[in-house]
Coordinates of C-alpha atoms in Angstrom, one line a residue:
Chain A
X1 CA 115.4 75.5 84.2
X2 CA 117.4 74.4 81.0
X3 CA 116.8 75.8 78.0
X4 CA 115.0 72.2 77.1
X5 CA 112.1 71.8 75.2
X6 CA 109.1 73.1 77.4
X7 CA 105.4 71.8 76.7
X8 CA 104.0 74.2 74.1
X9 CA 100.7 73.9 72.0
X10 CA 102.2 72.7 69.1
X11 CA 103.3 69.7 71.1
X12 CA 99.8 68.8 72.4
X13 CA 98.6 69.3 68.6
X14 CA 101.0 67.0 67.3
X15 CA 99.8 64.5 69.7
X16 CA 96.5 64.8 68.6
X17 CA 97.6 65.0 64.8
X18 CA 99.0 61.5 65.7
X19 CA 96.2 59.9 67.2
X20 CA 94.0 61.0 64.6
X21 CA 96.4 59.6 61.9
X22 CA 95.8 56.4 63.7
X23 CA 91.9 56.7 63.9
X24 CA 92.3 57.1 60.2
X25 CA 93.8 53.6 60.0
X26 CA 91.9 51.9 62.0
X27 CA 89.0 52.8 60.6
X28 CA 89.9 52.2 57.5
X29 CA 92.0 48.6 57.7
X30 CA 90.0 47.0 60.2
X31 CA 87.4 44.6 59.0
X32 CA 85.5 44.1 62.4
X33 CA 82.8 46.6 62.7
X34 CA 83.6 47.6 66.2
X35 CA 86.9 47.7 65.4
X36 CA 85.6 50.9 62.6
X37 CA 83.8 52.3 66.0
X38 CA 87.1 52.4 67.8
X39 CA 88.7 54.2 65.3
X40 CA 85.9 56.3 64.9
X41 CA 86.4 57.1 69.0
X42 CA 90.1 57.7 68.2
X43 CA 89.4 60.6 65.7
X44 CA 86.7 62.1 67.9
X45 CA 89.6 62.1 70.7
X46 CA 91.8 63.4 69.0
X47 CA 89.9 66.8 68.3
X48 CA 88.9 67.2 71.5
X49 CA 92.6 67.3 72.3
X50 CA 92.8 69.9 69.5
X51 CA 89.9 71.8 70.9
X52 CA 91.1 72.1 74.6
X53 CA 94.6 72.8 73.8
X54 CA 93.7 76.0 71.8
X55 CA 91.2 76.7 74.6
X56 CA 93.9 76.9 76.8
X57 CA 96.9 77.9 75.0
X58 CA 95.8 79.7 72.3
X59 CA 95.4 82.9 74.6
X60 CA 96.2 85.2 71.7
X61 CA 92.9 84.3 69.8
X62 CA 91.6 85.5 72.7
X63 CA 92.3 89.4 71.4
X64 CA 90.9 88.4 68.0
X65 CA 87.5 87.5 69.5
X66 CA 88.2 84.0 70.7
X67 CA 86.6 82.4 73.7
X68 CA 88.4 80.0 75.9
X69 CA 85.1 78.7 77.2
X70 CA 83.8 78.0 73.9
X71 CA 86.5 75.6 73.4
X72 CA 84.9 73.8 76.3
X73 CA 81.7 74.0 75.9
X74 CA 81.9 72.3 72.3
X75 CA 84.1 69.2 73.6
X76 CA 81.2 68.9 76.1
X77 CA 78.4 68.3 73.0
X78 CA 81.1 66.3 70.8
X79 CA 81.2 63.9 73.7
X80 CA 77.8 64.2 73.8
X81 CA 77.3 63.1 70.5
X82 CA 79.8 60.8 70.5
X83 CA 78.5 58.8 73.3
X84 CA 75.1 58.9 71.4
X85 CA 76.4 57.5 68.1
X86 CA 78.6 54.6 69.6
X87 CA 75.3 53.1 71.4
X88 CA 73.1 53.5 67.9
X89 CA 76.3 51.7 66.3
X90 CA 76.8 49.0 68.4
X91 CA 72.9 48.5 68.0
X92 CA 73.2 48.0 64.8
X93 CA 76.3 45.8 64.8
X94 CA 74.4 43.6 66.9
X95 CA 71.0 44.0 65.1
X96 CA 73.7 43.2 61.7
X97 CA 75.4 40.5 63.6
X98 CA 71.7 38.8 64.5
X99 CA 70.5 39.0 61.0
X100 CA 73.7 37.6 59.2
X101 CA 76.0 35.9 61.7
X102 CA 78.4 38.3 61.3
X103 CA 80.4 42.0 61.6
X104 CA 82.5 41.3 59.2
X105 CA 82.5 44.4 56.9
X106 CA 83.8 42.6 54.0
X107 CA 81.0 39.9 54.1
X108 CA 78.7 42.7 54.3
X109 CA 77.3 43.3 51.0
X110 CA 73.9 44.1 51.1
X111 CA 74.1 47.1 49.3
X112 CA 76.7 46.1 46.5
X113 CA 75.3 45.7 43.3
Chain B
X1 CA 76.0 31.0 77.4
X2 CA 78.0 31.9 80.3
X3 CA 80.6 30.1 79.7
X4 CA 80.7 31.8 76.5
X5 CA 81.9 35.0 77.9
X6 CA 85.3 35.9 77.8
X7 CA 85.5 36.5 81.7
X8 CA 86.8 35.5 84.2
X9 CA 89.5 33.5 83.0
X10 CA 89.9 35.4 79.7
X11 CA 90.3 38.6 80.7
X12 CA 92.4 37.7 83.7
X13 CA 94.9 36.8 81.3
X14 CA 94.8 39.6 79.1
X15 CA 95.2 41.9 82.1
X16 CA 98.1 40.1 83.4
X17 CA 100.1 39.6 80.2
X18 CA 99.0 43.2 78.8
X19 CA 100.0 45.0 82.0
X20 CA 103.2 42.9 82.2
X21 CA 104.1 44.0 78.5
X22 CA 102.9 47.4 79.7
X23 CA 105.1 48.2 83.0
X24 CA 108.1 46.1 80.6
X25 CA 107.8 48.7 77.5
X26 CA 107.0 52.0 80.0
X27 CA 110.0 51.2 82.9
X28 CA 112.2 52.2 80.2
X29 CA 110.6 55.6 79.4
X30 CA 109.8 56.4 83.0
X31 CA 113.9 55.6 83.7
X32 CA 114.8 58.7 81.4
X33 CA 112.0 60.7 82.0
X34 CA 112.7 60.6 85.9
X35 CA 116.7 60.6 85.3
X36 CA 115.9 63.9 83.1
X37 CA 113.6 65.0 85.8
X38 CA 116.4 64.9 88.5
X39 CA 119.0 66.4 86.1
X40 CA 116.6 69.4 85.9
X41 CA 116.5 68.9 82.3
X42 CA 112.7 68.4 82.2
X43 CA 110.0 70.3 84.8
X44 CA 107.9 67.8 86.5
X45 CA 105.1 69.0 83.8
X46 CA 107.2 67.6 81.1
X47 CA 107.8 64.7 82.6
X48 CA 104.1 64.3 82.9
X49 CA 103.3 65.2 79.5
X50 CA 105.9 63.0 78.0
X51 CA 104.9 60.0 79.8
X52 CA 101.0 60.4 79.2
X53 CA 101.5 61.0 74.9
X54 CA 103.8 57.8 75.5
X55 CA 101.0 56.0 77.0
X56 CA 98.3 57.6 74.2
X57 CA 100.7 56.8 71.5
X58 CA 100.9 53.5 72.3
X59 CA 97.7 52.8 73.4
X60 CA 96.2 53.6 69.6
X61 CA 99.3 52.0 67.9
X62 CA 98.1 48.7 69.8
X63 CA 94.6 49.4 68.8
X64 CA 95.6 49.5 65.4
X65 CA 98.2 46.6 65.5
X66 CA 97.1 44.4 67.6
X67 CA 95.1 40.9 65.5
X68 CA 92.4 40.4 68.5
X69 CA 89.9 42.9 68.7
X70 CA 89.1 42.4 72.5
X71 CA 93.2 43.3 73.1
X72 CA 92.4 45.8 70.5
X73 CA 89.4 47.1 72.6
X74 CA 91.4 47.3 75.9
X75 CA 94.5 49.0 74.4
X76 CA 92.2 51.8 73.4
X77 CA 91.1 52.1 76.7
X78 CA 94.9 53.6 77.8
X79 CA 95.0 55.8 75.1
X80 CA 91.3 57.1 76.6
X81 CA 92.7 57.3 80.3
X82 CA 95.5 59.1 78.8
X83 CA 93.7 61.6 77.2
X84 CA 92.0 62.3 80.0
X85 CA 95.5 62.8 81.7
X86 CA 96.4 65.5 79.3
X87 CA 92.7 67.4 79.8
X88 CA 93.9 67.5 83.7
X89 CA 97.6 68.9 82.8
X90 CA 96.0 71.4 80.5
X91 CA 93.8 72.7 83.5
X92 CA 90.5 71.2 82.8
X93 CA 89.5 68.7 85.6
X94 CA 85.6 68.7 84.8
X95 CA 86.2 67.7 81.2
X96 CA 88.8 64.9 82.1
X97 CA 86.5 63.0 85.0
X98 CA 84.3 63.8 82.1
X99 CA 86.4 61.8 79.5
X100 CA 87.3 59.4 82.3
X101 CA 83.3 58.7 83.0
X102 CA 81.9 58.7 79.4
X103 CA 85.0 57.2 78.1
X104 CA 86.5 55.3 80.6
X105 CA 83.4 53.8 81.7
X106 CA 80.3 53.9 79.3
X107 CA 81.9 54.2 75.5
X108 CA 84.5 51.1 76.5
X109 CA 82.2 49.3 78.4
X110 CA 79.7 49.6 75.5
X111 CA 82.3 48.8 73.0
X112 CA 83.2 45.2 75.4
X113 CA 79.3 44.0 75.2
X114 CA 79.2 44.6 71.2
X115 CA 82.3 42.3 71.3
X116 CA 80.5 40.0 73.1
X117 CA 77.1 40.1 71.6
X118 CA 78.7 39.6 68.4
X119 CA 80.7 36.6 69.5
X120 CA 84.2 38.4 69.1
X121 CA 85.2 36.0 71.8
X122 CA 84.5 33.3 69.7
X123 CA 86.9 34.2 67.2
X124 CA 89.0 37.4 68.1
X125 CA 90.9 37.5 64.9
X126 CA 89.3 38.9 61.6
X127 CA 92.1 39.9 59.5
X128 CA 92.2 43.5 58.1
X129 CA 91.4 43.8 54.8
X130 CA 92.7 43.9 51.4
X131 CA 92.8 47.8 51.9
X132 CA 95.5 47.8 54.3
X133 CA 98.7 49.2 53.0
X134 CA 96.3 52.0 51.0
X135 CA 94.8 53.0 55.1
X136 CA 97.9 52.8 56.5
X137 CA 99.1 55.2 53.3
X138 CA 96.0 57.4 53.8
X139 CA 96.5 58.1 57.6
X140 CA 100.2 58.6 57.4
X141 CA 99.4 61.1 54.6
X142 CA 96.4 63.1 56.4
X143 CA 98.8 62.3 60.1
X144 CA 101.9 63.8 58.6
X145 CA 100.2 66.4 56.7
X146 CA 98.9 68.1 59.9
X147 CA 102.0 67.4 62.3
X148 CA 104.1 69.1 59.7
X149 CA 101.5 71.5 59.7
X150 CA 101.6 72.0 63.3
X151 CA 105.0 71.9 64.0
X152 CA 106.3 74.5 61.1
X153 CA 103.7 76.9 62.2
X154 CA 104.6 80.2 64.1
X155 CA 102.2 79.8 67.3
X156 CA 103.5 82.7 69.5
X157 CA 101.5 81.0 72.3
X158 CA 99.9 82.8 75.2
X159 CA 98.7 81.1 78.2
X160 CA 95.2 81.7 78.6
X161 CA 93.9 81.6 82.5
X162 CA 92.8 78.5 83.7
X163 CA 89.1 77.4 83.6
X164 CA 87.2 76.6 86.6
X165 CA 84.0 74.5 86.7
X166 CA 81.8 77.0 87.3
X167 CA 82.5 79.4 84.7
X168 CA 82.2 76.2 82.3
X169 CA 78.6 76.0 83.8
X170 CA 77.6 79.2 84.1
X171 CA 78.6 79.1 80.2
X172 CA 77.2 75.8 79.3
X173 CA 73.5 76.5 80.9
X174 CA 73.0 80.4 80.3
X175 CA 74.9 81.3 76.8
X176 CA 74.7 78.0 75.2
X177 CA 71.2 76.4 76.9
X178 CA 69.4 75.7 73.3
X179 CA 72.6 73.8 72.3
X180 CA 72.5 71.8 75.9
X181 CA 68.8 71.0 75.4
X182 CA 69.4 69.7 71.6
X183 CA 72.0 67.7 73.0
X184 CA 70.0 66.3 75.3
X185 CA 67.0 65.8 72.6
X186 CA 69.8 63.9 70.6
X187 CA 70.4 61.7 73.6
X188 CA 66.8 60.8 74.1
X189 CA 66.4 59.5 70.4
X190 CA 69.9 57.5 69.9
X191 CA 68.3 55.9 73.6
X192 CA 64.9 55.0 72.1
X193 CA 66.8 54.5 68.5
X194 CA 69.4 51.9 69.9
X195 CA 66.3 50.2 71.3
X196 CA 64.0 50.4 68.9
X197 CA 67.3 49.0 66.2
X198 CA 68.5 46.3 69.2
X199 CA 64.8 44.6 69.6
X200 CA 64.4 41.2 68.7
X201 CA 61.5 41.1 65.9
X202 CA 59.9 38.6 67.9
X203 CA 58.1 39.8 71.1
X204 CA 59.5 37.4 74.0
X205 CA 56.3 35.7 75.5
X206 CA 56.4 38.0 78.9
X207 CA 56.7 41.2 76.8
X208 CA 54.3 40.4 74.3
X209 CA 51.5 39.9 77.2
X210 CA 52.8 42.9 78.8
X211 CA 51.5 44.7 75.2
X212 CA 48.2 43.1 75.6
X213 CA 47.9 43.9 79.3
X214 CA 48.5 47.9 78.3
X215 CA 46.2 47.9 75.5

C-alpha cells in the first residue's frame, strides 16, 4: 500500500474528542430537556469510543499491566448505566412536563431564588 | 390523541427528506473514498473508517444544529449506528449489536416517546438559549483541547489481539461478577424509580380498585 495515512488510535480518539466536543454543546445550548439527554448520550459515546480504542490498540499498556478486557468490560456497565439514567430522565421530563406544561429549561425555575 | 402523534405522516416526511439530504451530502464522500479505494491509496479499512466518522460527525453536528428537536433526535440516531460501526471495525461485535440494541433501539426509542409525551410534536422548535455562543465556546475549547491532545501525542501503537465473546464473558461473569450484579441492582431501581417518578398522583379508577382488591 501507499505510504497514506493508515487508521491509527489517535484517529479513533480524535473522533471521539469530536463527538464529545459536540455533547458538550448540546448540552449546554439546548433549551429542550431532552435535547440536554441527547447530549448527555453523545458524551457517554464518545468515551466508549475512547475506551475500546485503547482496549484494542493500546497493546503496549498491555506490558505496563493493562488489560484489554477491562476496557470492555467497563463500556459494558457505562452502557448499563447509561440506559438506566436516560429512562429516570425522561421520567422526570415527563413527570416536569405534567406538572408545569413544559421542558423548557429556561422556564424552569423552581429552584432560583 | 392519536392524531396528535407525529406518525405516520410526520415521520414519513422526515425520513424521506432526511435520507434524501443524507445520500445527497454522503455520494460525495463515498465518490473519493471509493476513487481512493481503487487507486490503492486507502485499504478497504480506511475507507470504512472514513466513511463511518463522516457519518458520526455529521450525525452530532445535526443534533446540535438542527432547530427541531424530533430531526434533532433522529440525526443522533446515525451518529449511534455509526458508533456502533466503528466498535465492529475495531474487532468488537458483541459490544456493537450491544450499542446497536441499547442504543439503536431502547435509548432512541425512549428518547422519541419523551418527545412525544412532552408534546415536542406540538412545537418542535424551542430556541437555544441565551448561553449559546459561551457552549459553543466551551465545547470547542474542552474539543480542541483533547484532539490537540491526541494528535501531538507519541502513541507508538501496538495492536492488541482481537477479543472474542467469550473471553468478554468469561471476564464479565467470573472476575467482575459483584460489578455485574450492582449493575443489575442499579437497573432494578432506575426501573421501579422511573415508575415510581412517571405515576400519575391520581390512582386511575381500575388501579386504585386493584389496591383495594390486594389489601
Amino acid at each position: 500500500m501507499s505510504d497514506g495515512l493508515s487508521v491509527e488510535l489517535a484517529h479513533y480518539l480524535s473522533v471521539s474528542g469530536i463527538i464529545f466536543g459536540i455533547g458538550i454543546a448540546v448540552a449546554l445550548s439546548k433549551r429542550n430537556a431532552i435535547a440536554v439527554l441527547m447530549g448527555i448520550e453523545l458524551m457517554l459515546n464518545a468515551v466508549n469510543l475512547a475506551f475500546i480504542a485503547f482496549a484494542r490498540l493500546g497493546g503496549n499498556f498491555e506490558a505496563a499491566g493493562g488489560d484489554p478486557l477491562a476496557g470492555h468490560v467497563f463500556v459494558v456497565f457505562v452502557l448499563t448505566v447509561a440506559a438506566a439514567e436516560a429512562a429516570v430522565a425522561l421520567a422526570l421530563a415527563v413527570l416536569v412536563y405534567r406538572r408545569r406544561e413544559t421542558v423548557d429549561l429556561d422556564r424552569i425555575t423552581l429552584m432560583r431564588w | 390523541m392519536l392524531n396528535r402523534l407525529p406518525i405516520p405522516a410526520q415521520f414519513d416526511r422526515i425520513i424521506v427528506v432526511g435520507a434524501t439530504i443524507a445520500v445527497l451530502g454522503a455520494l460525495p464522500i463515498a465518490a473519493v473514498l471509493i476513487a481512493l479505494l481503487l487507486l490503492d491509496e486507502l485499504t478497504a479499512p480506511e475507507v470504512v473508517f472514513w466513511a463511518v466518522a463522516a457519518l458520526i460527525v455529521a450525525g452530532a453536528l445535526g443534533t446540535v444544529l438542527l432547530p427541531n428537536i424530533v430531526h434533532a433526535a433522529v440525526s443522533l440516531v446515525a451518529t449511534l449506528l455509526g458508533v456502533a460501526g466503528i466498535y465492529l471495525l475495531l474487532g468488537s461485535e458483541f459490544l456493537a449489536l450491544v450499542q446497536l440494541l441499547v442504543y439503536g433501539g431502547g435509548v432512541t426509542i425512549l428518547l422519541l416517546f419523551g418527545l412525544m409525551l412532552t408534546r415536542a410534536a406540538d412545537d418542535p422548535v424551542i430556541a437555544d438559549g441565551a448561553q449559546k455562543p459561551f457552549a459553543f465556546g466551551v465545547a470547542a475549547l474542552i474539543g480542541g483541547i483533547f484532539v490537540a491532545a491526541v494528535l501531538d501525542a507519541n502513541w507508538s501503537q501496538t495492536d492488541a489481539a482481537a477479543i472474542g465473546i467469550r473471553d468478554i464473558g468469561q471476564r464479565l461473569f467470573r472476575d467482575y461478577g459483584v460489578p455485574f450484579e450492582i449493575a443489575s441492582l442499579v437497573l432494578l431501581v432506575a426501573l421501579i424509580g422511573a415508575i415510581a417518578i412517571a405515576r400519575s398522583d391520581q390512582p386511575e379508577p381500575e388501579a386504585a380498585e386493584a389496591e383495594e382488591v390486594t389489601t
